[in-house]
XYZ file of C-alpha atoms in Angstrom:
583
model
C 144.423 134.544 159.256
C 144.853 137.284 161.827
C 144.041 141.126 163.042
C 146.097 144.370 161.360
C 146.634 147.322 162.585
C 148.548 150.263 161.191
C 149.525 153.690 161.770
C 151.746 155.606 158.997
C 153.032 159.172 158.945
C 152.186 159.706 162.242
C 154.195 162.751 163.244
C 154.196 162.137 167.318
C 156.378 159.209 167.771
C 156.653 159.550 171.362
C 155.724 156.489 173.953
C 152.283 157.114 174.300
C 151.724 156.550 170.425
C 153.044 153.215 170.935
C 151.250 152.354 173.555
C 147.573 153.795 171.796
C 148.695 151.915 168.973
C 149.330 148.375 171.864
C 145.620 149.588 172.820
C 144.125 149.873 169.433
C 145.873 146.189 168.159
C 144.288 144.550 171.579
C 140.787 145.227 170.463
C 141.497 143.251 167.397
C 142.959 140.113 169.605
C 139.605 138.204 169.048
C 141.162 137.458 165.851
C 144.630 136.425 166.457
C 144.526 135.183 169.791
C 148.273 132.924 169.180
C 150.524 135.624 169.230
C 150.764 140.063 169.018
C 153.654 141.774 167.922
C 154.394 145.343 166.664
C 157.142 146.788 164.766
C 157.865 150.603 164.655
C 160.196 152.184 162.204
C 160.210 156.342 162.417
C 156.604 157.849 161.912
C 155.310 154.348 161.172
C 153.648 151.086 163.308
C 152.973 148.030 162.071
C 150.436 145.654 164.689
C 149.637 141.996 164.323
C 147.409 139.466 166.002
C 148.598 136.007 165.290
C 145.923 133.350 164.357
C 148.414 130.152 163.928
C 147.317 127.961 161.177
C 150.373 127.611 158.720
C 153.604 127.223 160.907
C 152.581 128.159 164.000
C 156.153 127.944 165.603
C 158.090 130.481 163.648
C 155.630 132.655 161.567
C 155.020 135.029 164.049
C 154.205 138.597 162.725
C 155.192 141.453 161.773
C 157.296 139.805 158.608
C 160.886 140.719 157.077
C 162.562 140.078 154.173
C 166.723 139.131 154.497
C 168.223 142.299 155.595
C 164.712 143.662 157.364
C 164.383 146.121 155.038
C 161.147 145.285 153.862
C 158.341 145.000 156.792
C 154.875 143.503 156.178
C 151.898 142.652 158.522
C 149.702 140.461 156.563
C 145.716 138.602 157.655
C 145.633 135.930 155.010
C 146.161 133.232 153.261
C 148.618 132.617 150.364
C 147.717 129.065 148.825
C 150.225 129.352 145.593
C 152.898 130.498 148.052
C 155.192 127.000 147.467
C 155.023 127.714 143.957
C 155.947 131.346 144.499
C 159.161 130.427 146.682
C 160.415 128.210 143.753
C 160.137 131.742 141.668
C 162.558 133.145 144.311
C 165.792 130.850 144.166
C 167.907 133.837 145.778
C 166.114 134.475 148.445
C 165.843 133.223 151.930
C 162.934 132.852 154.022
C 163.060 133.341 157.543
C 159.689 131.136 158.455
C 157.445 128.952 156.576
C 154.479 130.981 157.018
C 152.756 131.425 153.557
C 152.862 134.876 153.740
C 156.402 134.866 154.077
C 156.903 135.522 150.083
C 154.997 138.632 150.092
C 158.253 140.689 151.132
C 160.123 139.127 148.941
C 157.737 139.344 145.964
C 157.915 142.908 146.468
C 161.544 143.127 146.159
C 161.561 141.144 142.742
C 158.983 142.508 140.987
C 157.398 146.328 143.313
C 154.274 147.390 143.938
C 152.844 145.045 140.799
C 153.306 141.648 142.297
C 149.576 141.479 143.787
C 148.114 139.711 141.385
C 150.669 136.948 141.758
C 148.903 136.121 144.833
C 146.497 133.403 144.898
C 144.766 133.552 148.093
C 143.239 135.523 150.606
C 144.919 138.951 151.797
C 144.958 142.438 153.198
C 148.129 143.673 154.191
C 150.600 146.878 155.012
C 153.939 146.934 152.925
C 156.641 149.220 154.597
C 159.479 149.853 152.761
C 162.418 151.193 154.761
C 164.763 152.593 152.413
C 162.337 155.052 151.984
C 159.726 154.911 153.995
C 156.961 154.553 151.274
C 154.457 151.668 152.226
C 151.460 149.613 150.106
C 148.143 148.295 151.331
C 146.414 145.921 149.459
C 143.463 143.732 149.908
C 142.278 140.549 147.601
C 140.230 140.522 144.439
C 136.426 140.151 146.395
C 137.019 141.052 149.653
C 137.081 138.282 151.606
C 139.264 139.390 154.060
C 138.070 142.307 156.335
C 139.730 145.961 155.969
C 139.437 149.350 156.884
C 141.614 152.397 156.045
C 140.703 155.851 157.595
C 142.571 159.528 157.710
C 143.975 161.830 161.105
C 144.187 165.428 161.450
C 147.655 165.104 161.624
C 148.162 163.719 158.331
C 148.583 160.288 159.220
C 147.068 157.108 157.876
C 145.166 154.046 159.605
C 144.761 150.487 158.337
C 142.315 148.183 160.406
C 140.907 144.952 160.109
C 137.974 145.904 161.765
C 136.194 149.505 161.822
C 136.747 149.532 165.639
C 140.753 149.426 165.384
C 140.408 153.191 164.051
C 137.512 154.635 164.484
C 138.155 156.697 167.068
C 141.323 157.916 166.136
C 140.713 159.170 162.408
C 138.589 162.177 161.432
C 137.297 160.176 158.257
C 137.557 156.046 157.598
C 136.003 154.205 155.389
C 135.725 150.842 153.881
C 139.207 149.927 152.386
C 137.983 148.989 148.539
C 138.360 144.788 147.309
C 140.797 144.404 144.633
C 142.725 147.512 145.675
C 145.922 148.182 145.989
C 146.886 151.582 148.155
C 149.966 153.636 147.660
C 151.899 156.186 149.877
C 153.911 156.984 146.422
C 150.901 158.563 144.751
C 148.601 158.793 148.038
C 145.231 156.846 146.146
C 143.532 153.955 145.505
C 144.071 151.317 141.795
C 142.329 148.385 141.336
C 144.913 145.889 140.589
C 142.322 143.221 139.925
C 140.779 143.725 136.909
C 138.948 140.122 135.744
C 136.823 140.215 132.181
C 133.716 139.888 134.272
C 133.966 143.194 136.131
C 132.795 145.108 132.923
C 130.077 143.027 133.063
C 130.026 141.943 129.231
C 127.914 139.322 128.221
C 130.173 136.074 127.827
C 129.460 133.455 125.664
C 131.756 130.649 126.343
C 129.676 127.416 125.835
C 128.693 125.246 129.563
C 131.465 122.989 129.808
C 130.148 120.626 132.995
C 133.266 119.038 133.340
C 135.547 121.984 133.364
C 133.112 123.927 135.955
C 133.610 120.748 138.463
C 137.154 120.216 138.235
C 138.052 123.891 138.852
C 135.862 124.104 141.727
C 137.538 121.080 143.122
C 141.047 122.244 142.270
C 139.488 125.654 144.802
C 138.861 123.007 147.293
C 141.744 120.928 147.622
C 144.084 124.441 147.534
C 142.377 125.607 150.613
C 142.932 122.214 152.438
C 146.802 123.745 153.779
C 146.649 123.852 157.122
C 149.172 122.982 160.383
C 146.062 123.123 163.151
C 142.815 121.717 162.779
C 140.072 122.177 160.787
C 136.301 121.088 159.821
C 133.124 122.230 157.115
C 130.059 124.188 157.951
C 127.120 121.947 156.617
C 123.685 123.284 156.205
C 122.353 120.623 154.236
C 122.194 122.966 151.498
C 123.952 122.450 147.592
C 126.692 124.888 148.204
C 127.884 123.678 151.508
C 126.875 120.162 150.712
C 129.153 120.182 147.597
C 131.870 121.914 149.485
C 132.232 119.121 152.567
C 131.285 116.396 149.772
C 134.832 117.381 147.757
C 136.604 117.945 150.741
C 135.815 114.574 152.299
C 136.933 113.143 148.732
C 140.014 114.256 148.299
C 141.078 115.073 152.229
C 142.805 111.636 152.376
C 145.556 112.766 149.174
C 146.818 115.696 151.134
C 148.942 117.241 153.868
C 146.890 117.181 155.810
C 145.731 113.899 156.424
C 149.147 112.912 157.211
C 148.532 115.159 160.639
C 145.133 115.411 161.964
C 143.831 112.361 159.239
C 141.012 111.897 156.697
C 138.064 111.773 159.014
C 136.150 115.074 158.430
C 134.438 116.829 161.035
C 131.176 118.692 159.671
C 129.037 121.549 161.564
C 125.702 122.513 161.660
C 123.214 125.055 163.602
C 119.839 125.895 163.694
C 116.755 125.617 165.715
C 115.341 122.748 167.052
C 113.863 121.113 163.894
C 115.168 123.187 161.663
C 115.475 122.557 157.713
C 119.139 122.745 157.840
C 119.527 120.360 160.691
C 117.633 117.691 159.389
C 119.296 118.009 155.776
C 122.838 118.645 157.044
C 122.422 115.754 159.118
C 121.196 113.194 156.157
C 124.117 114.834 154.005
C 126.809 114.060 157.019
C 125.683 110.677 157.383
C 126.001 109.728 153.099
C 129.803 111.577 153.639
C 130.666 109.418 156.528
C 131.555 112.798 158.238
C 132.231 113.245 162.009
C 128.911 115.322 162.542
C 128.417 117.816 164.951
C 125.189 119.424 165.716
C 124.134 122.785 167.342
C 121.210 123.872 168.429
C 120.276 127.094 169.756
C 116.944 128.820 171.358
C 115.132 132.198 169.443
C 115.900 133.465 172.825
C 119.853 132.652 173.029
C 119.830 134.056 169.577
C 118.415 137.290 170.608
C 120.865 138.078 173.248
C 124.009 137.728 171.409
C 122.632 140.548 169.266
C 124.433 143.212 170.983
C 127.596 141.288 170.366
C 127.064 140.186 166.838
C 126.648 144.090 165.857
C 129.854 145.507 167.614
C 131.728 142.053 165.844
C 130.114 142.163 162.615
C 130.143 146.004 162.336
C 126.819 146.621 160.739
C 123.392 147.050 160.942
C 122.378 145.223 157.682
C 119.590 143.292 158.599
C 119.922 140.218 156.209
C 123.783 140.392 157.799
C 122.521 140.506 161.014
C 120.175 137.483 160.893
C 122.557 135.471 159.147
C 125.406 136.432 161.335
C 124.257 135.381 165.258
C 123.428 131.258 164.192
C 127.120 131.773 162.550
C 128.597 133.988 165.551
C 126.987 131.429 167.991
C 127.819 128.382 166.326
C 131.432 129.406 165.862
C 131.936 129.683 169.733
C 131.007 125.870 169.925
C 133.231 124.928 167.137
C 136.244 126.959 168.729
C 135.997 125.013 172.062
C 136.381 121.898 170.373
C 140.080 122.665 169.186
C 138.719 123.396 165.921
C 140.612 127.115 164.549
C 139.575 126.930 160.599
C 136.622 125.835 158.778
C 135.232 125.424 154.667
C 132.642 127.575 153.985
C 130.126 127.479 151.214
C 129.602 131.383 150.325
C 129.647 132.872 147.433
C 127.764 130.168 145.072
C 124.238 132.380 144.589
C 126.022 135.375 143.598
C 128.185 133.691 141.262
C 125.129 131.528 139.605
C 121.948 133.498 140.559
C 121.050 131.292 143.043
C 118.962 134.041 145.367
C 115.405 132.749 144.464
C 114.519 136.133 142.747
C 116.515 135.319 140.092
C 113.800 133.684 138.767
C 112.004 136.595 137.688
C 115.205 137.373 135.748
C 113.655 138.794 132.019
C 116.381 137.843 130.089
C 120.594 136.264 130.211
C 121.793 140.029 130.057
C 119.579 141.449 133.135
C 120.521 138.167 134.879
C 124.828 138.560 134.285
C 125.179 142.304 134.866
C 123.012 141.455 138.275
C 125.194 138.370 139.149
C 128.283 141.044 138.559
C 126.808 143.535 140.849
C 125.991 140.873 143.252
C 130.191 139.460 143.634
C 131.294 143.354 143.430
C 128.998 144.178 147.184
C 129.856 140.693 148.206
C 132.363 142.629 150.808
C 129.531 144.190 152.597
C 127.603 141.063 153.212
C 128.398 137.678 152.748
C 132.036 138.091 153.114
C 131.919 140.573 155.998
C 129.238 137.932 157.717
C 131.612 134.936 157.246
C 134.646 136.589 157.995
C 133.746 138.431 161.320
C 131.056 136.489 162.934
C 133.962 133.137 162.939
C 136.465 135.834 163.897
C 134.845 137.133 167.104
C 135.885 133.703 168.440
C 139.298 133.261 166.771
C 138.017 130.580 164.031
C 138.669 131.307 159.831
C 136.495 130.966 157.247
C 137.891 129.494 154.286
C 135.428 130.363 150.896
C 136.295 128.162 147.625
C 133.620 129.565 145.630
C 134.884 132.988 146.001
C 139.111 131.242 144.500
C 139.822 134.178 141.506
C 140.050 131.051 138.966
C 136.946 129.468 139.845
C 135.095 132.825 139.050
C 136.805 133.556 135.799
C 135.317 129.831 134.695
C 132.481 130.338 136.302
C 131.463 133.928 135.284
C 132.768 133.005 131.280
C 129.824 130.594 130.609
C 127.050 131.751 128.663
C 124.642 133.160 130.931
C 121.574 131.677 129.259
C 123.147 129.048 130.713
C 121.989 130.032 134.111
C 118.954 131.170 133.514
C 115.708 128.977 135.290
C 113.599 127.598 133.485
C 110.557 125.821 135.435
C 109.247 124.295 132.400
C 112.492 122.620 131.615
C 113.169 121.754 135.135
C 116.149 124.179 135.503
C 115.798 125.566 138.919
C 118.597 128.184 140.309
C 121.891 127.315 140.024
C 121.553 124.265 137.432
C 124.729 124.439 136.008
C 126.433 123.514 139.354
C 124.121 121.010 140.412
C 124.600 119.923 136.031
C 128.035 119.839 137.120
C 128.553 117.768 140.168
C 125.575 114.829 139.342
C 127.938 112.214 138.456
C 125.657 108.742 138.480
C 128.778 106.773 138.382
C 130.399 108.059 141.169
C 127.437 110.491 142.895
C 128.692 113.484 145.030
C 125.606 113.768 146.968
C 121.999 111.881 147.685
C 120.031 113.445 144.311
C 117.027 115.615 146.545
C 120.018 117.509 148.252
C 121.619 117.881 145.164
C 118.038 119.919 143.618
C 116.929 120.793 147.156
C 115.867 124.383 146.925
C 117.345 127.264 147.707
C 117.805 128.344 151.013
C 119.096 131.290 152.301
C 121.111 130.488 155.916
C 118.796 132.933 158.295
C 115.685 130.952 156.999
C 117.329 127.805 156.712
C 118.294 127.945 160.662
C 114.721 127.850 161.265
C 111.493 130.228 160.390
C 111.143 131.114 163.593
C 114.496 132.738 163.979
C 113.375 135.946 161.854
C 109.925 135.467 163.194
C 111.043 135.718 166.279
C 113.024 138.640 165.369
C 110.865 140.819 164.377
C 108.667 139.951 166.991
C 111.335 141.322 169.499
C 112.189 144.561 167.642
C 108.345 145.652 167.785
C 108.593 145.229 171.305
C 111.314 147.567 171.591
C 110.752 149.596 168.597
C 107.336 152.146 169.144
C 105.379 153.479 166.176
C 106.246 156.697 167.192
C 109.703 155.942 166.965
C 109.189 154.947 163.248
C 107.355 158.547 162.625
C 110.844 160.137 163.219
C 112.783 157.744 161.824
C 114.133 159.789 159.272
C 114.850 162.827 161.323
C 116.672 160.428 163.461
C 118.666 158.502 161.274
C 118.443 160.531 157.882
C 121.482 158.192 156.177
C 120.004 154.933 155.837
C 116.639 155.690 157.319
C 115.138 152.345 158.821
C 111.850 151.466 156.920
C 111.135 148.805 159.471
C 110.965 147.821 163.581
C 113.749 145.225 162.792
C 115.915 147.398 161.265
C 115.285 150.669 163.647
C 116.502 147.905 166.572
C 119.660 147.253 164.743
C 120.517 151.064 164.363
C 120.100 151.841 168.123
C 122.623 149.280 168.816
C 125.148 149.946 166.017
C 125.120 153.450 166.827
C 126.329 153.279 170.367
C 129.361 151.473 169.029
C 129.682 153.324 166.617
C 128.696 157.318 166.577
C 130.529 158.583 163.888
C 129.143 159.585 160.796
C 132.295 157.833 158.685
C 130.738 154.340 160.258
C 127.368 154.830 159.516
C 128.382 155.322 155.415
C 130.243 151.472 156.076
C 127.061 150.118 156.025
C 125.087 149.471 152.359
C 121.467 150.623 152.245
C 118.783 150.440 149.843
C 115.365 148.194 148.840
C 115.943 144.297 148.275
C 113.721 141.606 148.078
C 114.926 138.157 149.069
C 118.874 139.725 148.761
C 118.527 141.419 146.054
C 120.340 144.744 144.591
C 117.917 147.609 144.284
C 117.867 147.312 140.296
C 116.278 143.540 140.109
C 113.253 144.924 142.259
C 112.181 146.518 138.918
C 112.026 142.554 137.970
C 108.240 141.908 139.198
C 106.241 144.780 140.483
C 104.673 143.166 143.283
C 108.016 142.909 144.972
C 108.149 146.944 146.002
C 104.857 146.227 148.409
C 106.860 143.319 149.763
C 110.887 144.819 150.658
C 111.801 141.937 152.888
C 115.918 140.003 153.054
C 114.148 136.646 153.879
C 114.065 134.291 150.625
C 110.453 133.792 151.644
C 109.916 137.075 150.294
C 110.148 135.813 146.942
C 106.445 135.394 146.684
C 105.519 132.396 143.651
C 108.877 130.800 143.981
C 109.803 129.528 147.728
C 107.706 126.728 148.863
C 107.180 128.314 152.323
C 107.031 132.216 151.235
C 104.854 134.646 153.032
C 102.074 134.264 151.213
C 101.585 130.246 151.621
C 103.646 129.527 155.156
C 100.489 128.538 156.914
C 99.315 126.494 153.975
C 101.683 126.042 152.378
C 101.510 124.345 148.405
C 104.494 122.479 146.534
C 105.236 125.371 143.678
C 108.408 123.085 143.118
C 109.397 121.466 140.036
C 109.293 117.217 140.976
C 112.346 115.729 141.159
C 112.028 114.100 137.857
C 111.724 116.599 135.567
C 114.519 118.713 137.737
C 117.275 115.785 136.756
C 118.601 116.994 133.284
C 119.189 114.499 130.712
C 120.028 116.789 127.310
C 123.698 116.065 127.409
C 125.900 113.455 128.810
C 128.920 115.026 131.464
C 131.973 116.283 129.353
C 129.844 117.583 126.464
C 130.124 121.376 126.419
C 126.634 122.971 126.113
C 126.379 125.508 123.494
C 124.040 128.561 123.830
């Protein structure tokens, strides 16, 4: 994937609009460090910076169709897009970059080919003949975009906030699943999946079916020209993810080039969970391993940098994103420019260990729906920038449209947990993958608990955390808080330490309203707080805040008790593989 910038209807076309717009595209070269190029027709500038993963000789950006009459700068990646040139007999493609067919899509079928696209996009259409242009980004966000408004009338697109935010008198947050029109000058979702209404399904648990189409999401993302590895914590998701992958790496493309020996990744603190785990997991996969470990300390001064690359001041993002920002440097400077990624898994199956106070299947769905829908602002935006800052994609499977329509038809009951039945979170996908025959993973990784990456790096990493902000971070400075920041107002030291720093990157108001606010307990939405009433005394992003339910929360850390179900009793036995499960 790459960097976009664009600037449409911009009515001074002179020199020194070209060369703000050179400026603006260089602050985005973190992310395309291959290749730039820019392409100007009339009022309107389309930027690019080139990461190289699929034909890195000739796919250099901006893109044309035959007669160059259709212009398109595109961060992505199109996995379906062999399929789609077959659809496209009369046309000829000037590169074999897979974002080559989105030009010609357009000309076949206008503005309503987007959902043809299976993959990961956001991307400016310019159409010359009459100088009307599209900007769409994919189904959940994955991709990072930005789209903000000048004086003068003329239009921005970004990758990042910091491509336009000193140029536009308003920006904002460029809407997943949207598709953006100069003909009618507004926003339309173009992805519009049964789940989104959030309607109870009731589709019986198929086990089978849920494992092959999250291996089908796996094996797609394995096109690639460059190198690549996984990110392994030792935890299901990303266990499951590198477990596939190193299964099925040897049948594909790209074997034949860089071979089937995986290369897996890992970071945390000096004997960390996720170290020890990720490195038991690596050594059952047979995977090239590589470990990182970094110091509370290092951690804390790449903070300054993980806010202006991340763009937030979240502070679940924020703790999640410097391990990931500083472990993505390391994997760079091995040659490494893509990696697998498990995110996405505990929205999709409630796997957030406050989903255990869940009261019934309905409260559980319609918060796993709200959870996917803000995925944008967190998980995705984490993922996607803090690998960016150092050129290096993140590929997400669980997030692939047709693994979420499968996953997000079952029955929710389905997903519920149930202690007494040995059900812990996300049962249906560990259900799924524990073949005995031909095991996926060691059984205790496969039902190791939850979790959640800033704890799993190590405890002391938030710890450590706070323990900086208070030092920097008066109670005075709390008092005022909310005369200071009245958007958003910081309710703790931590958070009051991110603000500072976001705001002198970014004053305006129009960032500030990027950013997602509100109470959450172990990353929750605002609306499962009202789960448990003890959790409003206890508003705290770390999964340890889900008091009763981690094995290490707050309350038990220094004496800490084994609330988890044994192993046993966790290892389901009502149904053999292949047998749907009806509700």
């Amino acid at each position: 994937m790459c960097g976009i910038l664009a600037l449409l209807g911009c009515p001074d076309t002179s020199q020194a609009t070209r060369v703000r717009v050179l400026e603006l595209s260089r602050r985005l070269k973190h992310r395309g460090p291959d290749w730039s190029g820019l392409h100007q027709h009339g009022d309107c500038y389309l930027a690019h910076q080139r990461l190289a993963i699929v034909d890195p000789a000739s796919g250099d950006q901006p893109l044309f169709n035959e007669d160059k009459s259709i212009v398109v700068t595109v961060n992505g990646e199109i996995y379906n897009h062999e399929e789609l040139r077959k659809q496209l007999p009369n046309h000829k493609f000037r590169t074999g970059s897979d974002c080559d067919v989105i030009a010609h899509l357009y000309e076949e079928h206008g503005e309503n080919f987007v959902d043809m696209l299976d993959g990961i996009f956001s991307f400016v259409l310019l159409d010359t003949r009459d100088n009307s242009y599209i900007v769409a980004r994919d189904a959940i966000g994955v991709t990072s975009l930005y789209i903000g408004w000048g004086l003068d009338g003329s239009v921005w697109i970004s990758s990042e906030m910091k491509g336009l935010n000193d140029d536009c008198e308003h920006f904002e947050v460029f809407p997943p699943g949207h598709l953006y029109s100069s003909r009618d000058s507004g926003f339309r979702r173009w992805y519009n999946p049964p789940w989104f209404s959030q309607a109870i399904p009731s589709a019986p648990y198929d086990p089978l079916a849920l494992r092959h189409a999250f291996e089908k999401a796996v094996i797609k993302r394995l096109m690639t020209d460059v190198p690549f590895g996984v990110l392994l914590s030792g935890g299901l998701d990303s266990s499951l993810v590198a477990s596939i992958t190193a299964r099925y790496l040897g049948t594909t493309k790209a074997a034949e080039q860089w071979g089937s020996k995986l290369h897996s990744f890992c970071v945390g603190l000096e004997g960390s969970p996720d170290l020890k785990a990720a490195q038991e997991v690596a050594d059952y996969l047979g995977t090239v391993h590589h470990e990182f470990q970094y110091t509370v300390q290092d951690g804390l001064d790449a903070i300054g940098d993980v806010i202006y690359h991340v763009e937030t001041y979240d502070v679940t993002t924020i703790r999640a994103s410097t391990p990931m920002f500083l472990m993505s440097r390391k994997i760079k400077s091995l040659g490494v420019k893509w990696v697998i990624s498990g995110e996405g898994s505990d929205e999709i199956f409630g796997g957030y260990l406050y989903f255990h106070k869940a009261p019934n299947k309905e409260e559980f769905h319609q918060e796993t729906c709200r959870k996917i829908k803000a995925l944008h602002q967190y998980d995705c935006q984490r993922a996607n920038k803090s690998t960016f800052a150092w050129g290096l994609e993140a590929r997400v499977p669980f997030l692939d449209k047709e693994f979420i329509n499968v996953a997000m038809n079952i029955d929710p009951e389905h997903k519920m947990i149930k202690r007494d039945e040995g059900r812990i979170e996300k049962w249906v996908l560990r259900r799924a993958f524990d073949d005995e025959e031909h095991p996926y993973l060691p059984k205790h990784i496969l039902y190791r608990q939850k979790e959640q990456f800033s704890d799993g790096v190590g405890y002391g990493w938030i710890d450590g955390l706070k323990a900086h902000a208070a030092k920097h971070v008066t109670d005075k400075m709390m008092l005022n808080a909310g005369n200071i920041f009245p958007h958003n107002t910081p309710n703790t030291k931590e958070a009051y330490y991110y603000r500072m720093i976001f705001e002198r990157f970014f004053p305006q108001n129009s960032a500030r309203l990027t950013v997602p606010g509100g109470p959450s307990v172990a990353c929750s939405t605002a609306k499962a707080i009202e789960w448990d009433a003890g959790w409003s005394k206890n508003l705290d992003p770390s999964g340890r805040a889900a008091l009763g339910v981690h094995i290490s929360d707050y309350d038990n850390q220094n004496n800490p008790v084994n609330n988890t179900v044994e192993l046993e009793k966790i290892i389901p036995t009502e149904a053999p593989l292949g047998v749907a499960i009806q509700g």
